[in-house]
PDB file of C-alpha atoms in Angstrom:
ATOM      1  CA  MET A   1       2.248  21.356   7.372  1.00 72.00           C
ATOM      2  CA  ASP A   2       3.967  23.016   4.432  1.00 79.00           C
ATOM      3  CA  ARG A   3       1.958  23.037   1.486  1.00 87.00           C
ATOM      4  CA  THR A   4       4.702  24.350  -0.677  1.00 90.00           C
ATOM      5  CA  GLU A   5       7.386  21.837  -0.012  1.00 92.00           C
ATOM      6  CA  LEU A   6       4.938  19.217  -0.191  1.00 92.00           C
ATOM      7  CA  ALA A   7       4.073  20.062  -3.299  1.00 92.00           C
ATOM      8  CA  ASP A   8       7.522  20.280  -4.694  1.00 93.00           C
ATOM      9  CA  PHE A   9       8.282  17.257  -3.393  1.00 94.00           C
ATOM     10  CA  LEU A  10       5.551  15.600  -4.788  1.00 94.00           C
ATOM     11  CA  ARG A  11       6.339  17.042  -8.259  1.00 93.00           C
ATOM     12  CA  HIS A  12       9.688  15.734  -7.962  1.00 93.00           C
ATOM     13  CA  CYS A  13       9.344  12.338  -7.128  1.00 93.00           C
ATOM     14  CA  ARG A  14       6.467  12.250  -9.776  1.00 92.00           C
ATOM     15  CA  THR A  15       8.868  13.471 -12.574  1.00 91.00           C
ATOM     16  CA  ARG A  16      11.463  11.062 -12.201  1.00 90.00           C
ATOM     17  CA  LEU A  17       9.370   7.868 -12.653  1.00 86.00           C
ATOM     18  CA  THR A  18       8.511   6.379 -15.767  1.00 84.00           C
ATOM     19  CA  PRO A  19       5.308   4.709 -16.574  1.00 83.00           C
ATOM     20  CA  ALA A  20       7.389   1.379 -17.545  1.00 77.00           C
ATOM     21  CA  VAL A  21       8.714   1.684 -13.854  1.00 77.00           C
ATOM     22  CA  VAL A  22       5.554   1.017 -12.500  1.00 78.00           C
ATOM     23  CA  GLY A  23       4.245  -1.369 -14.945  1.00 72.00           C
ATOM     24  CA  LEU A  24       1.691   1.589 -16.917  1.00 75.00           C
ATOM     25  CA  PRO A  25       1.281   1.589 -20.522  1.00 74.00           C
ATOM     26  CA  GLN A  26       3.629   4.314 -22.180  1.00 72.00           C
ATOM     27  CA  GLY A  27       0.181   5.565 -24.092  1.00 70.00           C
ATOM     28  CA  THR A  28       0.502   9.051 -26.107  1.00 70.00           C
ATOM     29  CA  ARG A  29       3.283  10.885 -26.454  1.00 74.00           C
ATOM     30  CA  ARG A  30       4.066  12.577 -23.188  1.00 75.00           C
ATOM     31  CA  ARG A  31       4.878  16.416 -23.216  1.00 76.00           C
ATOM     32  CA  THR A  32       6.747  16.117 -19.824  1.00 75.00           C
ATOM     33  CA  PRO A  33       9.098  13.519 -18.080  1.00 77.00           C
ATOM     34  CA  GLY A  34       7.512  11.310 -15.036  1.00 86.00           C
ATOM     35  CA  LEU A  35       4.066  10.042 -14.826  1.00 89.00           C
ATOM     36  CA  ARG A  36       0.970  11.602 -15.027  1.00 89.00           C
ATOM     37  CA  ARG A  37      -1.034  13.255 -11.653  1.00 91.00           C
ATOM     38  CA  GLU A  38      -3.624  10.926 -12.327  1.00 90.00           C
ATOM     39  CA  GLU A  39      -1.309   7.735 -12.869  1.00 89.00           C
ATOM     40  CA  VAL A  40      -0.175   8.614  -9.314  1.00 90.00           C
ATOM     41  CA  ALA A  41      -3.781   8.479  -8.097  1.00 89.00           C
ATOM     42  CA  GLN A  42      -4.271   5.433  -9.641  1.00 85.00           C
ATOM     43  CA  LEU A  43      -1.624   3.628  -7.944  1.00 85.00           C
ATOM     44  CA  ALA A  44      -2.204   5.258  -4.959  1.00 85.00           C
ATOM     45  CA  GLY A  45      -6.189   4.444  -4.913  1.00 81.00           C
ATOM     46  CA  MET A  46      -7.554   7.874  -4.092  1.00 84.00           C
ATOM     47  CA  SER A  47      -9.266  10.166  -6.740  1.00 86.00           C
ATOM     48  CA  ALA A  48      -7.233  12.354  -9.326  1.00 89.00           C
ATOM     49  CA  ASP A  49      -8.542  15.447  -7.693  1.00 91.00           C
ATOM     50  CA  HIS A  50      -7.240  15.190  -4.710  1.00 89.00           C
ATOM     51  CA  TYR A  51      -3.811  14.006  -5.293  1.00 92.00           C
ATOM     52  CA  THR A  52      -3.904  17.101  -8.131  1.00 92.00           C
ATOM     53  CA  ARG A  53      -4.661  19.702  -5.067  1.00 91.00           C
ATOM     54  CA  LEU A  54      -1.692  18.137  -3.332  1.00 91.00           C
ATOM     55  CA  GLU A  55       0.937  18.905  -5.641  1.00 90.00           C
ATOM     56  CA  GLN A  56      -1.044  22.450  -6.503  1.00 90.00           C
ATOM     57  CA  ALA A  57      -0.301  22.762  -2.345  1.00 88.00           C
ATOM     58  CA  ARG A  58      -4.230  23.368  -2.277  1.00 86.00           C
ATOM     59  CA  GLY A  59      -6.938  21.048  -0.141  1.00 75.00           C
ATOM     60  CA  SER A  60      -7.312  19.556   3.495  1.00 79.00           C
ATOM     61  CA  HIS A  61      -4.676  17.958   5.323  1.00 86.00           C
ATOM     62  CA  PRO A  62      -3.764  14.282   4.052  1.00 87.00           C
ATOM     63  CA  SER A  63      -4.800  11.363   6.572  1.00 86.00           C
ATOM     64  CA  ARG A  64      -1.673   9.353   7.456  1.00 84.00           C
ATOM     65  CA  GLN A  65      -2.840   6.158   5.365  1.00 80.00           C
ATOM     66  CA  MET A  66      -3.221   8.532   2.409  1.00 85.00           C
ATOM     67  CA  LEU A  67       0.342   9.260   2.890  1.00 89.00           C
ATOM     68  CA  ALA A  68       1.317   5.479   3.150  1.00 85.00           C
ATOM     69  CA  ALA A  69      -0.772   5.201  -0.584  1.00 85.00           C
ATOM     70  CA  VAL A  70       1.163   8.128  -2.130  1.00 90.00           C
ATOM     71  CA  ALA A  71       4.769   7.000  -0.805  1.00 89.00           C
ATOM     72  CA  ARG A  72       4.272   3.434  -2.137  1.00 84.00           C
ATOM     73  CA  ALA A  73       2.633   5.060  -5.586  1.00 87.00           C
ATOM     74  CA  LEU A  74       6.100   7.043  -5.940  1.00 90.00           C
ATOM     75  CA  ARG A  75       8.427   4.123  -4.724  1.00 87.00           C
ATOM     76  CA  LEU A  76       9.947   6.390  -2.423  1.00 87.00           C
ATOM     77  CA  THR A  77      12.517   4.867  -0.045  1.00 83.00           C
ATOM     78  CA  SER A  78      12.280   4.631   3.634  1.00 80.00           C
ATOM     79  CA  ASP A  79      14.156   8.046   4.102  1.00 83.00           C
ATOM     80  CA  GLU A  80      11.988   9.553   1.584  1.00 88.00           C
ATOM     81  CA  ARG A  81       8.559   8.178   3.147  1.00 87.00           C
ATOM     82  CA  ASP A  82       9.544   9.683   6.276  1.00 88.00           C
ATOM     83  CA  HIS A  83      10.747  13.226   4.841  1.00 91.00           C
ATOM     84  CA  LEU A  84       7.238  12.918   3.544  1.00 92.00           C
ATOM     85  CA  PHE A  85       5.358  12.493   6.568  1.00 91.00           C
ATOM     86  CA  HIS A  86       7.618  15.683   7.917  1.00 90.00           C
ATOM     87  CA  LEU A  87       6.431  17.806   4.785  1.00 91.00           C
ATOM     88  CA  ALA A  88       2.564  16.633   5.800  1.00 91.00           C
ATOM     89  CA  GLY A  89       2.956  17.838   9.461  1.00 89.00           C
ATOM     90  CA  GLU A  90       2.950  14.137  10.876  1.00 87.00           C
ATOM     91  CA  GLU A  91       5.789  12.259  12.841  1.00 82.00           C
ATOM     92  CA  PRO A  92       6.853   8.729  11.242  1.00 76.00           C
ATOM     93  CA  SER A  93       6.123   6.098  13.371  1.00 63.00           C
ATOM     94  CA  ARG A  94       9.545   4.674  14.442  1.00 55.00           C
ATOM     95  CA  ASP A  95       7.589   1.718  16.388  1.00 47.00           C
ATOM     96  CA  ARG A  96       6.536   0.626  12.121  1.00 51.00           C
ATOM     97  CA  PRO A  97       7.853  -2.517  11.137  1.00 50.00           C
ATOM     98  CA  ALA A  98       9.878  -2.457   8.681  1.00 49.00           C
ATOM     99  CA  THR A  99       7.702  -4.986   6.645  1.00 52.00           C
ATOM    100  CA  GLU A 100       4.933  -2.140   6.568  1.00 64.00           C
ATOM    101  CA  HIS A 101       6.978  -0.290   4.092  1.00 69.00           C
ATOM    102  CA  VAL A 102       7.741  -1.707   0.640  1.00 77.00           C
ATOM    103  CA  ARG A 103      11.097  -1.222  -0.992  1.00 76.00           C
ATOM    104  CA  PRO A 104      10.925   0.439  -4.896  1.00 74.00           C
ATOM    105  CA  GLY A 105      12.860  -2.715  -5.826  1.00 76.00           C
ATOM    106  CA  LEU A 106       9.884  -5.172  -4.734  1.00 81.00           C
ATOM    107  CA  LEU A 107       7.654  -2.791  -6.294  1.00 80.00           C
ATOM    108  CA  LEU A 108       8.957  -2.816  -9.080  1.00 79.00           C
ATOM    109  CA  VAL A 109       9.297  -6.850  -9.311  1.00 83.00           C
ATOM    110  CA  LEU A 110       5.500  -6.701  -8.582  1.00 84.00           C
ATOM    111  CA  ASP A 111       4.718  -4.312 -11.775  1.00 79.00           C
ATOM    112  CA  ARG A 112       6.322  -6.599 -13.794  1.00 82.00           C
ATOM    113  CA  LEU A 113       4.567  -9.867 -13.033  1.00 84.00           C
ATOM    114  CA  VAL A 114       1.628  -9.139 -15.682  1.00 82.00           C
ATOM    115  CA  ASP A 115       0.604 -12.736 -16.084  1.00 87.00           C
ATOM    116  CA  ILE A 116      -0.086 -13.770 -12.550  1.00 90.00           C
ATOM    117  CA  PRO A 117      -1.559 -12.816  -9.716  1.00 91.00           C
ATOM    118  CA  ALA A 118       0.913 -11.550  -6.899  1.00 91.00           C
ATOM    119  CA  GLN A 119       0.594  -8.901  -4.144  1.00 90.00           C
ATOM    120  CA  VAL A 120       3.268  -7.527  -1.049  1.00 89.00           C
ATOM    121  CA  VAL A 121       1.763  -8.864   2.125  1.00 88.00           C
ATOM    122  CA  SER A 122       3.538  -8.282   5.690  1.00 85.00           C
ATOM    123  CA  ASP A 123       4.352 -10.453   8.521  1.00 82.00           C
ATOM    124  CA  ARG A 124       1.126 -10.165   9.954  1.00 83.00           C
ATOM    125  CA  GLY A 125      -0.837 -10.260   7.149  1.00 87.00           C
ATOM    126  CA  ASP A 126      -1.604  -7.152   6.270  1.00 88.00           C
ATOM    127  CA  ILE A 127      -1.969  -6.923   2.150  1.00 89.00           C
ATOM    128  CA  LEU A 128       0.520  -3.816   1.242  1.00 86.00           C
ATOM    129  CA  ALA A 129       0.805  -3.942  -2.611  1.00 86.00           C
ATOM    130  CA  GLN A 130      -1.000  -5.910  -5.192  1.00 86.00           C
ATOM    131  CA  ASN A 131      -0.779  -6.161  -9.063  1.00 85.00           C
ATOM    132  CA  ALA A 132      -3.671  -5.672 -11.541  1.00 83.00           C
ATOM    133  CA  MET A 133      -4.357  -9.381 -11.364  1.00 87.00           C
ATOM    134  CA  ALA A 134      -4.167  -9.959  -7.762  1.00 88.00           C
ATOM    135  CA  GLU A 135      -6.623  -6.736  -7.751  1.00 86.00           C
ATOM    136  CA  ALA A 136      -9.256  -8.927 -10.486  1.00 86.00           C
ATOM    137  CA  LEU A 137      -8.788 -12.399  -8.180  1.00 85.00           C
ATOM    138  CA  THR A 138      -9.270 -11.319  -4.528  1.00 84.00           C
ATOM    139  CA  GLY A 139     -10.478  -7.198  -4.902  1.00 84.00           C
ATOM    140  CA  ASP A 140      -8.820  -4.018  -4.533  1.00 85.00           C
ATOM    141  CA  ALA A 141      -7.191  -3.952  -1.082  1.00 84.00           C
ATOM    142  CA  SER A 142      -6.415  -0.570  -1.204  1.00 78.00           C
ATOM    143  CA  ALA A 143     -10.323   0.274  -1.595  1.00 78.00           C
ATOM    144  CA  ARG A 144     -11.164  -1.217   1.899  1.00 82.00           C
ATOM    145  CA  PRO A 145     -10.500   0.048   5.452  1.00 79.00           C
ATOM    146  CA  PRO A 146      -6.987  -0.588   6.467  1.00 75.00           C
ATOM    147  CA  ALA A 147      -8.436  -3.148   9.197  1.00 75.00           C
ATOM    148  CA  LYS A 148     -10.212  -5.588   7.131  1.00 82.00           C
ATOM    149  CA  ARG A 149      -6.810  -5.770   4.241  1.00 85.00           C
ATOM    150  CA  ASN A 150      -5.736  -8.129   6.445  1.00 88.00           C
ATOM    151  CA  VAL A 151      -5.825 -12.121   4.919  1.00 88.00           C
ATOM    152  CA  VAL A 152      -6.204 -13.024   8.004  1.00 89.00           C
ATOM    153  CA  TRP A 153      -9.161 -11.356   9.184  1.00 88.00           C
ATOM    154  CA  ARG A 154     -10.531 -11.802   5.905  1.00 88.00           C
ATOM    155  CA  PHE A 155     -10.210 -15.532   5.710  1.00 88.00           C
ATOM    156  CA  PHE A 156     -12.260 -15.950   8.913  1.00 90.00           C
ATOM    157  CA  THR A 157     -14.774 -13.247   8.096  1.00 89.00           C
ATOM    158  CA  ASP A 158     -15.304 -13.537   4.528  1.00 87.00           C
ATOM    159  CA  PRO A 159     -16.531 -16.419   2.659  1.00 88.00           C
ATOM    160  CA  SER A 160     -15.038 -15.400  -0.516  1.00 84.00           C
ATOM    161  CA  ALA A 161     -11.631 -15.065   0.602  1.00 83.00           C
ATOM    162  CA  ARG A 162     -12.076 -18.947   1.817  1.00 86.00           C
ATOM    163  CA  GLU A 163     -12.991 -19.853  -1.633  1.00 85.00           C
ATOM    164  CA  LEU A 164      -9.443 -19.674  -2.856  1.00 80.00           C
ATOM    165  CA  PHE A 165      -8.704 -22.552  -1.215  1.00 83.00           C
ATOM    166  CA  PRO A 166      -9.889 -25.998  -1.657  1.00 87.00           C
ATOM    167  CA  VAL A 167     -12.704 -26.713   0.838  1.00 88.00           C
ATOM    168  CA  GLU A 168     -10.670 -30.225   2.077  1.00 88.00           C
ATOM    169  CA  GLU A 169      -7.832 -27.585   3.249  1.00 88.00           C
ATOM    170  CA  HIS A 170      -9.733 -24.947   4.847  1.00 89.00           C
ATOM    171  CA  ASP A 171      -8.966 -26.306   8.474  1.00 90.00           C
ATOM    172  CA  ASN A 172      -5.347 -26.757   7.685  1.00 88.00           C
ATOM    173  CA  ALA A 173      -4.846 -23.380   6.190  1.00 86.00           C
ATOM    174  CA  ALA A 174      -6.885 -21.987   9.445  1.00 89.00           C
ATOM    175  CA  ARG A 175      -4.784 -23.410  11.444  1.00 89.00           C
ATOM    176  CA  THR A 176      -1.610 -22.259   9.427  1.00 88.00           C
ATOM    177  CA  ALA A 177      -2.727 -18.501   9.353  1.00 85.00           C
ATOM    178  CA  VAL A 178      -3.161 -18.856  13.432  1.00 87.00           C
ATOM    179  CA  ALA A 179      -0.121 -20.420  14.184  1.00 87.00           C
ATOM    180  CA  ASP A 180       1.613 -17.993  11.660  1.00 85.00           C
ATOM    181  CA  LEU A 181      -0.014 -15.016  13.246  1.00 82.00           C
ATOM    182  CA  ARG A 182       0.712 -16.017  16.981  1.00 84.00           C
ATOM    183  CA  ALA A 183       4.277 -16.548  16.092  1.00 83.00           C
ATOM    184  CA  THR A 184       4.550 -13.086  14.594  1.00 78.00           C
ATOM    185  CA  LEU A 185       3.079 -11.137  17.404  1.00 76.00           C
ATOM    186  CA  ALA A 186       5.113 -12.911  19.799  1.00 77.00           C
ATOM    187  CA  ARG A 187       8.210 -10.901  18.518  1.00 71.00           C
ATOM    188  CA  ARG A 188       6.486  -7.736  18.422  1.00 63.00           C
ATOM    189  CA  PRO A 189       6.188  -5.304  21.448  1.00 59.00           C
ATOM    190  CA  ALA A 190       3.026  -6.234  23.851  1.00 56.00           C
ATOM    191  CA  GLY A 191       1.424  -2.491  23.026  1.00 51.00           C
ATOM    192  CA  GLU A 192       2.043  -2.778  19.376  1.00 52.00           C
ATOM    193  CA  THR A 193       0.385  -6.695  19.887  1.00 48.00           C
ATOM    194  CA  ARG A 194      -2.915  -4.926  21.283  1.00 48.00           C
ATOM    195  CA  GLN A 195      -3.148  -2.133  19.320  1.00 48.00           C
ATOM    196  CA  ARG A 196      -2.603  -3.955  15.991  1.00 51.00           C
ATOM    197  CA  THR A 197      -4.064  -7.387  15.916  1.00 52.00           C
ATOM    198  CA  PRO A 198      -6.724  -7.979  13.636  1.00 54.00           C
ATOM    199  CA  ARG A 199     -10.014  -8.204  15.604  1.00 56.00           C
ATOM    200  CA  GLN A 200     -13.792  -9.059  14.732  1.00 51.00           C
ATOM    201  CA  GLU A 201     -15.772  -5.446  14.416  1.00 48.00           C
TER     202      GLU A 201
END
């Protein structure tokens, strides 16, 4: 892990963003360009202190989940995301479905949908990004363990998730969710299917 290069890269990516691009208010006058560290931390669902340590080349080794969250917060492209992983001493997953990385342009659209709840969901049902109204309606997915960010898993295990559907539509919604998940997993390699299928713990 190259802490210095990682810190430099994070600072560079942070300073090229503006609050408007990520759907945050401009706030008071800024002395330096780009987002504040605490704003990146907020978008990534982590503490400001933890993110600051990364930018200051201090602290513990970031987890793969944390790196992915920071990549989304900083609106990194797929190539930039891979570079971030390399700087942190992690090998990007080559078998990672492309749907798990949210394109910066799509995140920009999500940020600008301020009047309706919206979220980006992978073909497998994993919540990858949410806007503020979606968080208010369904809860902050980034605060849950990765395995519990799946909408199919939540539908069958969390009664509050089913409350989003009219009672008379529960059976149809369940059948549709299972059929879609089976079709998705049928297209995936067998090893990936075993490793990544949502299951009750």
